[in-house]
Amino acid sequence: MVIVLLGRIQKANAATCNPQELLPCAGSLSSGAPPSVACCSKLKAQQPCFCGYLKNPSLGQYINSPNAKKVVSACGVSVPKC
């Protein structure tokens, strides 16, 4: 019984990888402007998804851009080594 409950809790805590969740960061990513609180919150929630985004040819260019590096740094989020 405990194992089943732990499995359910882990699934509930797992991030749902959806790059659309990062839309609050679009302005900062394109202009280099300081990120909003909403952007930072979404970045933190989507952090477990970054490796998958980096491997996606249509998204990786944005994650590796100079502006993206500024935004994640300003939010205190690190991009994992994949």
Coordinates of C-alpha atoms in Angstrom, one line a residue:
M1 CA 0.0 0.0 0.0
V2 CA 2.8 2.5 0.9
I3 CA 4.6 1.8 -2.4
V4 CA 1.5 2.5 -4.4
L5 CA 1.0 5.8 -2.6
L6 CA 4.7 6.8 -3.0
G7 CA 4.4 6.1 -6.8
R8 CA 1.4 8.4 -7.0
I9 CA 3.1 11.2 -5.1
Q10 CA 6.1 11.0 -7.4
K11 CA 3.9 11.2 -10.5
A12 CA 2.1 14.2 -9.0
N13 CA 5.4 16.0 -8.3
A14 CA 6.9 15.2 -11.8
A15 CA 7.0 18.2 -14.2
T16 CA 4.8 18.1 -17.2
C17 CA 7.1 19.0 -20.0
N18 CA 5.3 21.6 -22.1
P19 CA 7.4 24.3 -23.8
Q20 CA 4.2 26.4 -24.0
E21 CA 4.6 26.9 -20.2
L22 CA 7.6 29.1 -20.9
L23 CA 5.5 31.7 -22.8
P24 CA 5.8 34.2 -19.9
C25 CA 9.6 34.2 -20.8
A26 CA 9.2 35.0 -24.5
G27 CA 9.8 38.7 -24.2
S28 CA 12.9 38.3 -22.1
L29 CA 14.3 35.5 -24.3
S30 CA 13.9 37.7 -27.4
S31 CA 15.0 41.0 -26.0
G32 CA 17.2 40.2 -23.1
A33 CA 15.0 42.2 -20.7
P34 CA 14.9 41.1 -17.1
P35 CA 12.5 38.2 -16.6
S36 CA 9.2 38.5 -14.7
V37 CA 8.3 36.6 -11.6
A38 CA 6.0 34.5 -13.7
C39 CA 8.8 33.7 -16.1
C40 CA 11.1 32.6 -13.3
S41 CA 8.4 30.5 -11.7
K42 CA 7.8 28.7 -15.0
L43 CA 11.5 28.2 -15.6
K44 CA 11.8 26.6 -12.2
A45 CA 8.9 24.3 -12.8
Q46 CA 10.1 23.3 -16.3
Q47 CA 13.8 22.8 -15.2
P48 CA 13.5 19.0 -15.2
C49 CA 12.5 19.3 -18.9
F50 CA 15.5 21.3 -20.1
C51 CA 17.5 18.3 -21.4
G52 CA 14.5 17.2 -23.5
Y53 CA 14.1 20.7 -24.8
L54 CA 17.9 20.9 -25.7
K55 CA 17.6 17.7 -27.7
N56 CA 14.7 19.1 -29.7
P57 CA 16.1 20.9 -32.8
S58 CA 13.3 23.5 -32.8
L59 CA 13.8 24.4 -29.1
G60 CA 17.5 23.8 -28.4
Q61 CA 18.5 27.0 -30.2
Y62 CA 16.4 29.1 -27.8
I63 CA 17.6 27.3 -24.7
N64 CA 21.2 27.8 -25.8
S65 CA 20.8 31.4 -26.8
P66 CA 22.8 34.2 -25.0
N67 CA 19.5 35.8 -23.9
A68 CA 18.3 32.5 -22.4
K69 CA 21.5 32.2 -20.4
K70 CA 20.9 35.6 -19.0
V71 CA 17.3 34.8 -18.1
V72 CA 18.0 31.5 -16.4
S73 CA 20.8 33.2 -14.5
A74 CA 18.6 36.1 -13.4
C75 CA 16.0 33.6 -12.2
G76 CA 18.6 31.5 -10.3
V77 CA 17.9 28.4 -12.4
S78 CA 20.7 26.2 -13.8
V79 CA 20.6 24.4 -17.0
P80 CA 21.7 20.8 -16.4
K81 CA 24.5 19.1 -18.2
C82 CA 22.8 16.7 -20.6

